[in-house]
PDB file of N, CA and C in Angstrom:
ATOM      1  N   MET A1105      82.545  71.577 138.284  1.00 67.00           N
ATOM      2  CA  MET A1105      83.099  72.282 139.405  1.00 67.00           C
ATOM      3  C   MET A1105      84.539  71.847 139.654  1.00 67.00           C
ATOM      4  N   LEU A1106      84.805  70.598 139.506  1.00 63.00           N
ATOM      5  CA  LEU A1106      86.149  70.087 139.720  1.00 63.00           C
ATOM      6  C   LEU A1106      87.111  70.703 138.702  1.00 63.00           C
ATOM      7  N   LEU A1107      86.638  70.898 137.472  1.00 63.00           N
ATOM      8  CA  LEU A1107      87.460  71.512 136.433  1.00 63.00           C
ATOM      9  C   LEU A1107      87.795  72.963 136.785  1.00 63.00           C
ATOM     10  N   ALA A1108      86.868  73.711 137.334  1.00 68.00           N
ATOM     11  CA  ALA A1108      87.103  75.097 137.729  1.00 68.00           C
ATOM     12  C   ALA A1108      88.148  75.168 138.837  1.00 68.00           C
ATOM     13  N   VAL A1109      88.121  74.248 139.749  1.00 63.00           N
ATOM     14  CA  VAL A1109      89.097  74.230 140.848  1.00 63.00           C
ATOM     15  C   VAL A1109      90.476  73.868 140.299  1.00 63.00           C
ATOM     16  N   LEU A1110      90.541  72.926 139.379  1.00 64.00           N
ATOM     17  CA  LEU A1110      91.832  72.521 138.825  1.00 64.00           C
ATOM     18  C   LEU A1110      92.422  73.582 137.899  1.00 64.00           C
ATOM     19  N   ALA A1111      91.566  74.390 137.255  1.00 66.00           N
ATOM     20  CA  ALA A1111      92.043  75.399 136.311  1.00 66.00           C
ATOM     21  C   ALA A1111      92.645  76.608 137.007  1.00 66.00           C
ATOM     22  N   GLN A1112      92.376  76.793 138.300  1.00 66.00           N
ATOM     23  CA  GLN A1112      92.922  77.937 139.021  1.00 66.00           C
ATOM     24  C   GLN A1112      94.413  77.732 139.260  1.00 66.00           C
ATOM     25  N   THR A1113      95.140  78.822 139.127  1.00 66.00           N
ATOM     26  CA  THR A1113      96.575  78.767 139.366  1.00 66.00           C
ATOM     27  C   THR A1113      96.822  78.838 140.866  1.00 66.00           C
ATOM     28  N   PRO A1114      97.635  77.958 141.401  1.00 66.00           N
ATOM     29  CA  PRO A1114      97.883  78.023 142.840  1.00 66.00           C
ATOM     30  C   PRO A1114      98.690  79.283 143.178  1.00 66.00           C
ATOM     31  N   GLY A1115      98.365  79.900 144.266  1.00 68.00           N
ATOM     32  CA  GLY A1115      99.093  81.082 144.701  1.00 68.00           C
ATOM     33  C   GLY A1115      98.632  82.350 144.015  1.00 68.00           C
ATOM     34  N   THR A1116      97.458  82.355 143.378  1.00 67.00           N
ATOM     35  CA  THR A1116      96.947  83.556 142.744  1.00 67.00           C
ATOM     36  C   THR A1116      96.626  84.570 143.831  1.00 67.00           C
ATOM     37  N   PRO A1117      97.190  85.801 143.732  1.00 66.00           N
ATOM     38  CA  PRO A1117      96.934  86.776 144.800  1.00 66.00           C
ATOM     39  C   PRO A1117      95.484  87.252 144.777  1.00 66.00           C
ATOM     40  N   THR A1118      94.914  87.287 145.920  1.00 71.00           N
ATOM     41  CA  THR A1118      93.555  87.793 146.078  1.00 71.00           C
ATOM     42  C   THR A1118      93.531  88.614 147.354  1.00 71.00           C
ATOM     43  N   GLY A1119      92.475  89.319 147.552  1.00 71.00           N
ATOM     44  CA  GLY A1119      92.324  90.070 148.792  1.00 71.00           C
ATOM     45  C   GLY A1119      92.725  91.522 148.625  1.00 71.00           C
ATOM     46  N   PRO A1120      92.949  92.239 149.736  1.00 73.00           N
ATOM     47  CA  PRO A1120      93.197  93.670 149.691  1.00 73.00           C
ATOM     48  C   PRO A1120      94.544  94.047 149.063  1.00 73.00           C
ATOM     49  N   GLU A1121      95.514  93.139 149.026  1.00 70.00           N
ATOM     50  CA  GLU A1121      96.834  93.448 148.462  1.00 70.00           C
ATOM     51  C   GLU A1121      96.907  93.225 146.948  1.00 70.00           C
ATOM     52  N   PHE A1122      95.860  92.650 146.356  1.00 71.00           N
ATOM     53  CA  PHE A1122      95.883  92.338 144.930  1.00 71.00           C
ATOM     54  C   PHE A1122      95.816  93.611 144.090  1.00 71.00           C
ATOM     55  N   GLY A1123      96.770  93.800 143.161  1.00 72.00           N
ATOM     56  CA  GLY A1123      96.743  94.902 142.208  1.00 72.00           C
ATOM     57  C   GLY A1123      97.421  96.168 142.687  1.00 72.00           C
ATOM     58  N   LYS A1124      98.012  96.192 143.851  1.00 76.00           N
ATOM     59  CA  LYS A1124      98.678  97.397 144.338  1.00 76.00           C
ATOM     60  C   LYS A1124     100.105  97.440 143.814  1.00 76.00           C
ATOM     61  N   ALA A1125     100.572  98.656 143.532  1.00 78.00           N
ATOM     62  CA  ALA A1125     101.933  98.833 143.026  1.00 78.00           C
ATOM     63  C   ALA A1125     102.898  98.976 144.197  1.00 78.00           C
ATOM     64  N   SER A1126     104.116  98.601 143.958  1.00 84.00           N
ATOM     65  CA  SER A1126     105.121  98.729 145.004  1.00 84.00           C
ATOM     66  C   SER A1126     105.833 100.075 144.874  1.00 84.00           C
ATOM     67  N   PRO A1127     106.537 100.524 145.896  1.00 87.00           N
ATOM     68  CA  PRO A1127     107.310 101.772 145.807  1.00 87.00           C
ATOM     69  C   PRO A1127     108.414 101.699 144.748  1.00 87.00           C
ATOM     70  N   LEU A1128     108.878 100.509 144.448  1.00 91.00           N
ATOM     71  CA  LEU A1128     109.902 100.355 143.417  1.00 91.00           C
ATOM     72  C   LEU A1128     109.347 100.777 142.049  1.00 91.00           C
ATOM     73  N   GLY A1129     108.094 100.489 141.767  1.00 90.00           N
ATOM     74  CA  GLY A1129     107.473 100.910 140.510  1.00 90.00           C
ATOM     75  C   GLY A1129     107.413 102.417 140.399  1.00 90.00           C
ATOM     76  N   LEU A1130     107.100 103.098 141.497  1.00 92.00           N
ATOM     77  CA  LEU A1130     107.072 104.560 141.502  1.00 92.00           C
ATOM     78  C   LEU A1130     108.467 105.116 141.247  1.00 92.00           C
ATOM     79  N   ALA A1131     109.480 104.519 141.847  1.00 94.00           N
ATOM     80  CA  ALA A1131     110.860 104.982 141.642  1.00 94.00           C
ATOM     81  C   ALA A1131     111.271 104.824 140.179  1.00 94.00           C
ATOM     82  N   ILE A1132     110.898 103.733 139.555  1.00 95.00           N
ATOM     83  CA  ILE A1132     111.244 103.506 138.150  1.00 95.00           C
ATOM     84  C   ILE A1132     110.545 104.530 137.257  1.00 95.00           C
ATOM     85  N   VAL A1133     109.273 104.803 137.526  1.00 95.00           N
ATOM     86  CA  VAL A1133     108.535 105.791 136.738  1.00 95.00           C
ATOM     87  C   VAL A1133     109.162 107.168 136.891  1.00 95.00           C
ATOM     88  N   LEU A1134     109.537 107.549 138.105  1.00 97.00           N
ATOM     89  CA  LEU A1134     110.168 108.852 138.331  1.00 97.00           C
ATOM     90  C   LEU A1134     111.533 108.950 137.644  1.00 97.00           C
ATOM     91  N   LEU A1135     112.307 107.870 137.654  1.00 98.00           N
ATOM     92  CA  LEU A1135     113.603 107.871 136.952  1.00 98.00           C
ATOM     93  C   LEU A1135     113.416 108.022 135.445  1.00 98.00           C
ATOM     94  N   LEU A1136     112.431 107.335 134.879  1.00 98.00           N
ATOM     95  CA  LEU A1136     112.168 107.467 133.450  1.00 98.00           C
ATOM     96  C   LEU A1136     111.695 108.871 133.099  1.00 98.00           C
ATOM     97  N   LEU A1137     110.875 109.466 133.950  1.00 98.00           N
ATOM     98  CA  LEU A1137     110.408 110.827 133.726  1.00 98.00           C
ATOM     99  C   LEU A1137     111.568 111.823 133.790  1.00 98.00           C
ATOM    100  N   ALA A1138     112.444 111.672 134.763  1.00 98.00           N
ATOM    101  CA  ALA A1138     113.605 112.566 134.874  1.00 98.00           C
ATOM    102  C   ALA A1138     114.522 112.404 133.664  1.00 98.00           C
ATOM    103  N   GLY A1139     114.736 111.181 133.215  1.00 98.00           N
ATOM    104  CA  GLY A1139     115.562 110.955 132.027  1.00 98.00           C
ATOM    105  C   GLY A1139     114.966 111.589 130.788  1.00 98.00           C
ATOM    106  N   THR A1140     113.642 111.512 130.643  1.00 98.00           N
ATOM    107  CA  THR A1140     112.972 112.120 129.494  1.00 98.00           C
ATOM    108  C   THR A1140     113.128 113.629 129.518  1.00 98.00           C
ATOM    109  N   VAL A1141     112.969 114.246 130.698  1.00 98.00           N
ATOM    110  CA  VAL A1141     113.123 115.700 130.819  1.00 98.00           C
ATOM    111  C   VAL A1141     114.545 116.109 130.456  1.00 98.00           C
ATOM    112  N   LEU A1142     115.528 115.374 130.924  1.00 98.00           N
ATOM    113  CA  LEU A1142     116.924 115.712 130.599  1.00 98.00           C
ATOM    114  C   LEU A1142     117.214 115.548 129.110  1.00 98.00           C
ATOM    115  N   LEU A1143     116.658 114.521 128.487  1.00 98.00           N
ATOM    116  CA  LEU A1143     116.863 114.331 127.053  1.00 98.00           C
ATOM    117  C   LEU A1143     116.214 115.443 126.234  1.00 98.00           C
ATOM    118  N   VAL A1144     115.038 115.893 126.621  1.00 98.00           N
ATOM    119  CA  VAL A1144     114.360 116.967 125.903  1.00 98.00           C
ATOM    120  C   VAL A1144     115.151 118.269 126.048  1.00 98.00           C
ATOM    121  N   ARG A1145     115.653 118.558 127.242  1.00 97.00           N
ATOM    122  CA  ARG A1145     116.457 119.770 127.432  1.00 97.00           C
ATOM    123  C   ARG A1145     117.726 119.721 126.591  1.00 97.00           C
ATOM    124  N   SER A1146     118.370 118.567 126.545  1.00 97.00           N
ATOM    125  CA  SER A1146     119.593 118.430 125.753  1.00 97.00           C
ATOM    126  C   SER A1146     119.298 118.595 124.265  1.00 97.00           C
ATOM    127  N   MET A1147     118.195 118.026 123.800  1.00 97.00           N
ATOM    128  CA  MET A1147     117.838 118.135 122.391  1.00 97.00           C
ATOM    129  C   MET A1147     117.535 119.590 122.030  1.00 97.00           C
ATOM    130  N   ASN A1148     116.832 120.303 122.896  1.00 96.00           N
ATOM    131  CA  ASN A1148     116.543 121.710 122.631  1.00 96.00           C
ATOM    132  C   ASN A1148     117.827 122.536 122.584  1.00 96.00           C
ATOM    133  N   ARG A1149     118.777 122.247 123.438  1.00 95.00           N
ATOM    134  CA  ARG A1149     120.054 122.959 123.434  1.00 95.00           C
ATOM    135  C   ARG A1149     120.800 122.711 122.118  1.00 95.00           C
ATOM    136  N   HIS A1150     120.768 121.499 121.636  1.00 95.00           N
ATOM    137  CA  HIS A1150     121.446 121.186 120.373  1.00 95.00           C
ATOM    138  C   HIS A1150     120.724 121.817 119.180  1.00 95.00           C
ATOM    139  N   LEU A1151     119.400 121.850 119.226  1.00 93.00           N
ATOM    140  CA  LEU A1151     118.644 122.435 118.120  1.00 93.00           C
ATOM    141  C   LEU A1151     118.859 123.941 118.020  1.00 93.00           C
ATOM    142  N   LYS A1152     119.108 124.601 119.133  1.00 93.00           N
ATOM    143  CA  LYS A1152     119.371 126.044 119.103  1.00 93.00           C
ATOM    144  C   LYS A1152     120.691 126.352 118.408  1.00 93.00           C
ATOM    145  N   ASN A1153     121.629 125.413 118.407  1.00 92.00           N
ATOM    146  CA  ASN A1153     122.939 125.629 117.789  1.00 92.00           C
ATOM    147  C   ASN A1153     122.942 125.378 116.290  1.00 92.00           C
ATOM    148  N   LEU A1154     121.852 124.852 115.741  1.00 90.00           N
ATOM    149  CA  LEU A1154     121.798 124.585 114.305  1.00 90.00           C
ATOM    150  C   LEU A1154     121.656 125.885 113.531  1.00 90.00           C
ATOM    151  N   PRO A1155     122.192 125.916 112.309  1.00 88.00           N
ATOM    152  CA  PRO A1155     122.029 127.123 111.495  1.00 88.00           C
ATOM    153  C   PRO A1155     120.581 127.296 111.048  1.00 88.00           C
ATOM    154  N   GLU A1156     120.265 128.521 110.653  1.00 86.00           N
ATOM    155  CA  GLU A1156     118.910 128.835 110.198  1.00 86.00           C
ATOM    156  C   GLU A1156     118.546 128.045 108.940  1.00 86.00           C
ATOM    157  N   THR A1157     119.526 127.894 108.035  1.00 86.00           N
ATOM    158  CA  THR A1157     119.318 127.144 106.802  1.00 86.00           C
ATOM    159  C   THR A1157     120.593 126.358 106.499  1.00 86.00           C
ATOM    160  N   PHE A1158     120.455 125.292 105.749  1.00 81.00           N
ATOM    161  CA  PHE A1158     121.606 124.478 105.378  1.00 81.00           C
ATOM    162  C   PHE A1158     122.081 124.781 103.965  1.00 81.00           C
ATOM    163  N   GLU A1159     121.590 125.860 103.380  1.00 79.00           N
ATOM    164  CA  GLU A1159     122.030 126.257 102.048  1.00 79.00           C
ATOM    165  C   GLU A1159     123.475 126.756 102.125  1.00 79.00           C
ATOM    166  N   PRO A1160     124.343 126.341 101.201  1.00 70.00           N
ATOM    167  CA  PRO A1160     125.729 126.819 101.233  1.00 70.00           C
ATOM    168  C   PRO A1160     125.807 128.293 100.838  1.00 70.00           C
ATOM    169  N   GLU A1161     126.840 128.992 101.379  1.00 75.00           N
ATOM    170  CA  GLU A1161     127.010 130.409 101.051  1.00 75.00           C
ATOM    171  C   GLU A1161     127.456 130.589  99.611  1.00 75.00           C
ATOM    172  N   HIS A1162     128.271 129.669  99.108  1.00 71.00           N
ATOM    173  CA  HIS A1162     128.763 129.736  97.733  1.00 71.00           C
ATOM    174  C   HIS A1162     128.370 128.442  97.026  1.00 71.00           C
ATOM    175  N   PRO A1163     127.223 128.402  96.359  1.00 66.00           N
ATOM    176  CA  PRO A1163     126.738 127.144  95.777  1.00 66.00           C
ATOM    177  C   PRO A1163     127.343 126.812  94.418  1.00 66.00           C
ATOM    178  N   GLU A1164     128.273 127.614  93.919  1.00 68.00           N
ATOM    179  CA  GLU A1164     128.790 127.371  92.564  1.00 68.00           C
ATOM    180  C   GLU A1164     129.416 125.983  92.402  1.00 68.00           C
ATOM    181  N   PRO A1165     130.308 125.529  93.299  1.00 65.00           N
ATOM    182  CA  PRO A1165     130.868 124.176  93.107  1.00 65.00           C
ATOM    183  C   PRO A1165     129.797 123.084  93.161  1.00 65.00           C
ATOM    184  N   ASP A1166     128.834 123.224  94.069  1.00 64.00           N
ATOM    185  CA  ASP A1166     127.767 122.228  94.159  1.00 64.00           C
ATOM    186  C   ASP A1166     126.850 122.299  92.947  1.00 64.00           C
ATOM    187  N   GLN A1167     126.617 123.484  92.446  1.00 63.00           N
ATOM    188  CA  GLN A1167     125.735 123.645  91.292  1.00 63.00           C
ATOM    189  C   GLN A1167     126.332 122.946  90.071  1.00 63.00           C
ATOM    190  N   ALA A1168     127.659 123.045  89.909  1.00 60.00           N
ATOM    191  CA  ALA A1168     128.302 122.383  88.771  1.00 60.00           C
ATOM    192  C   ALA A1168     128.145 120.867  88.874  1.00 60.00           C
ATOM    193  N   ALA A1169     128.247 120.318  90.088  1.00 59.00           N
ATOM    194  CA  ALA A1169     128.086 118.873  90.259  1.00 59.00           C
ATOM    195  C   ALA A1169     126.635 118.463  90.034  1.00 59.00           C
ATOM    196  N   ASP A1170     125.705 119.306  90.429  1.00 58.00           N
ATOM    197  CA  ASP A1170     124.295 118.988  90.232  1.00 58.00           C
ATOM    198  C   ASP A1170     123.917 118.953  88.758  1.00 58.00           C
ATOM    199  N   GLU A1171     124.585 119.755  87.956  1.00 59.00           N
ATOM    200  CA  GLU A1171     124.275 119.800  86.531  1.00 59.00           C
ATOM    201  C   GLU A1171     124.983 118.703  85.753  1.00 59.00           C
ATOM    202  N   GLY A1172     125.762 117.883  86.437  1.00 58.00           N
ATOM    203  CA  GLY A1172     126.434 116.772  85.778  1.00 58.00           C
ATOM    204  C   GLY A1172     127.764 117.148  85.162  1.00 58.00           C
ATOM    205  N   THR A1173     128.275 118.320  85.463  1.00 56.00           N
ATOM    206  CA  THR A1173     129.572 118.713  84.915  1.00 56.00           C
ATOM    207  C   THR A1173     130.636 118.416  85.948  1.00 56.00           C
ATOM    208  N   GLU A1174     131.579 117.621  85.565  1.00 56.00           N
ATOM    209  CA  GLU A1174     132.701 117.323  86.441  1.00 56.00           C
ATOM    210  C   GLU A1174     133.966 117.780  85.750  1.00 56.00           C
ATOM    211  N   PRO A1175     134.843 118.429  86.458  1.00 58.00           N
ATOM    212  CA  PRO A1175     136.085 118.889  85.825  1.00 58.00           C
ATOM    213  C   PRO A1175     136.907 117.706  85.304  1.00 58.00           C
ATOM    214  N   GLY A1176     137.447 117.857  84.126  1.00 59.00           N
ATOM    215  CA  GLY A1176     138.310 116.826  83.565  1.00 59.00           C
ATOM    216  C   GLY A1176     137.580 115.783  82.747  1.00 59.00           C
ATOM    217  N   ILE A1177     136.282 115.861  82.631  1.00 60.00           N
ATOM    218  CA  ILE A1177     135.529 114.895  81.834  1.00 60.00           C
ATOM    219  C   ILE A1177     135.044 115.605  80.581  1.00 60.00           C
ATOM    220  N   ALA A1178     135.398 115.042  79.443  1.00 58.00           N
ATOM    221  CA  ALA A1178     134.999 115.648  78.169  1.00 58.00           C
ATOM    222  C   ALA A1178     133.556 115.289  77.867  1.00 58.00           C
ATOM    223  N   ARG A1179     132.838 116.216  77.322  1.00 59.00           N
ATOM    224  CA  ARG A1179     131.445 115.971  76.942  1.00 59.00           C
ATOM    225  C   ARG A1179     131.403 115.348  75.550  1.00 59.00           C
ATOM    226  N   LEU A1180     130.491 114.419  75.362  1.00 59.00           N
ATOM    227  CA  LEU A1180     130.308 113.780  74.067  1.00 59.00           C
ATOM    228  C   LEU A1180     129.240 114.534  73.287  1.00 59.00           C
ATOM    229  N   THR A1181     129.420 114.578  71.986  1.00 61.00           N
ATOM    230  CA  THR A1181     128.367 115.144  71.148  1.00 61.00           C
ATOM    231  C   THR A1181     127.373 114.036  70.829  1.00 61.00           C
ATOM    232  N   LYS A1182     126.275 114.378  70.243  1.00 63.00           N
ATOM    233  CA  LYS A1182     125.242 113.381  69.948  1.00 63.00           C
ATOM    234  C   LYS A1182     125.707 112.375  68.898  1.00 63.00           C
ATOM    235  N   ASP A1183     126.612 112.769  68.012  1.00 67.00           N
ATOM    236  CA  ASP A1183     127.060 111.873  66.944  1.00 67.00           C
ATOM    237  C   ASP A1183     128.181 110.947  67.406  1.00 67.00           C
ATOM    238  N   GLU A1184     128.852 111.253  68.510  1.00 62.00           N
ATOM    239  CA  GLU A1184     129.982 110.463  68.984  1.00 62.00           C
ATOM    240  C   GLU A1184     129.487 109.262  69.785  1.00 62.00           C
ATOM    241  N   PRO A1185     130.022 108.068  69.512  1.00 65.00           N
ATOM    242  CA  PRO A1185     129.646 106.913  70.342  1.00 65.00           C
ATOM    243  C   PRO A1185     130.399 106.980  71.678  1.00 65.00           C
ATOM    244  N   GLU A1186     129.837 106.350  72.676  1.00 66.00           N
ATOM    245  CA  GLU A1186     130.510 106.321  73.975  1.00 66.00           C
ATOM    246  C   GLU A1186     131.720 105.414  73.868  1.00 66.00           C
ATOM    247  N   PRO A1187     132.853 105.797  74.465  1.00 63.00           N
ATOM    248  CA  PRO A1187     134.049 104.941  74.405  1.00 63.00           C
ATOM    249  C   PRO A1187     133.860 103.705  75.278  1.00 63.00           C
ATOM    250  N   GLU A1188     134.486 102.603  74.862  1.00 65.00           N
ATOM    251  CA  GLU A1188     134.424 101.358  75.621  1.00 65.00           C
ATOM    252  C   GLU A1188     135.349 101.476  76.824  1.00 65.00           C
ATOM    253  N   PRO A1189     134.941 100.955  77.975  1.00 65.00           N
ATOM    254  CA  PRO A1189     135.844 100.962  79.133  1.00 65.00           C
ATOM    255  C   PRO A1189     137.061 100.101  78.846  1.00 65.00           C
ATOM    256  N   GLU A1190     138.186 100.500  79.429  1.00 68.00           N
ATOM    257  CA  GLU A1190     139.432  99.752  79.194  1.00 68.00           C
ATOM    258  C   GLU A1190     139.306  98.343  79.763  1.00 68.00           C
ATOM    259  N   GLY A1191     139.840  97.379  79.024  1.00 62.00           N
ATOM    260  CA  GLY A1191     139.829  95.991  79.474  1.00 62.00           C
ATOM    261  C   GLY A1191     138.572  95.237  79.102  1.00 62.00           C
ATOM    262  N   HIS A1192     137.631  95.880  78.448  1.00 60.00           N
ATOM    263  CA  HIS A1192     136.400  95.205  78.046  1.00 60.00           C
ATOM    264  C   HIS A1192     136.347  95.138  76.516  1.00 60.00           C
ATOM    265  N   ALA A1193     135.994  93.962  76.039  1.00 63.00           N
ATOM    266  CA  ALA A1193     135.850  93.795  74.603  1.00 63.00           C
ATOM    267  C   ALA A1193     134.418  94.166  74.210  1.00 63.00           C
ATOM    268  N   PRO A1194     134.246  94.655  72.968  1.00 62.00           N
ATOM    269  CA  PRO A1194     132.876  94.954  72.534  1.00 62.00           C
ATOM    270  C   PRO A1194     132.060  93.671  72.455  1.00 62.00           C
ATOM    271  N   PRO A1195     130.761  93.728  72.667  1.00 64.00           N
ATOM    272  CA  PRO A1195     129.937  92.501  72.615  1.00 64.00           C
ATOM    273  C   PRO A1195     129.940  91.898  71.206  1.00 64.00           C
ATOM    274  N   ARG A1196     130.011  90.569  71.175  1.00 67.00           N
ATOM    275  CA  ARG A1196     130.015  89.873  69.879  1.00 67.00           C
ATOM    276  C   ARG A1196     128.600  89.618  69.433  1.00 67.00           C
ATOM    277  N   ASN A1197     128.430  89.576  68.107  1.00 66.00           N
ATOM    278  CA  ASN A1197     127.132  89.267  67.550  1.00 66.00           C
ATOM    279  C   ASN A1197     127.008  87.763  67.436  1.00 66.00           C
ATOM    280  N   PRO A1198     126.069  87.098  68.124  1.00 63.00           N
ATOM    281  CA  PRO A1198     126.002  85.628  68.124  1.00 63.00           C
ATOM    282  C   PRO A1198     125.400  85.043  66.850  1.00 63.00           C
ATOM    283  N   ALA A1199     125.283  85.772  65.795  1.00 57.00           N
ATOM    284  CA  ALA A1199     124.642  85.256  64.596  1.00 57.00           C
ATOM    285  C   ALA A1199     125.504  84.312  63.797  1.00 57.00           C
TER     286      ALA A1199
END
């Protein structure tokens, strides 16, 4: 019994006031609700301004980049070795 008395926290609220919310809690909940409503309205307004699709009207320049063709770069044939980058020596054979 002595242990039960010592384990209790002093000043623990009990009685009819225990567990009731204050008006400040209601004000905070109402402010959060109003903020959520305003954010949803703003998001809907922004979503209405988006285009129907994001496909470009003239995809030819993008299509060339997607296929790996870049202007000014020569294509190698299968028999041609890739050129070494400038400033790099070819790897030596350690044999």
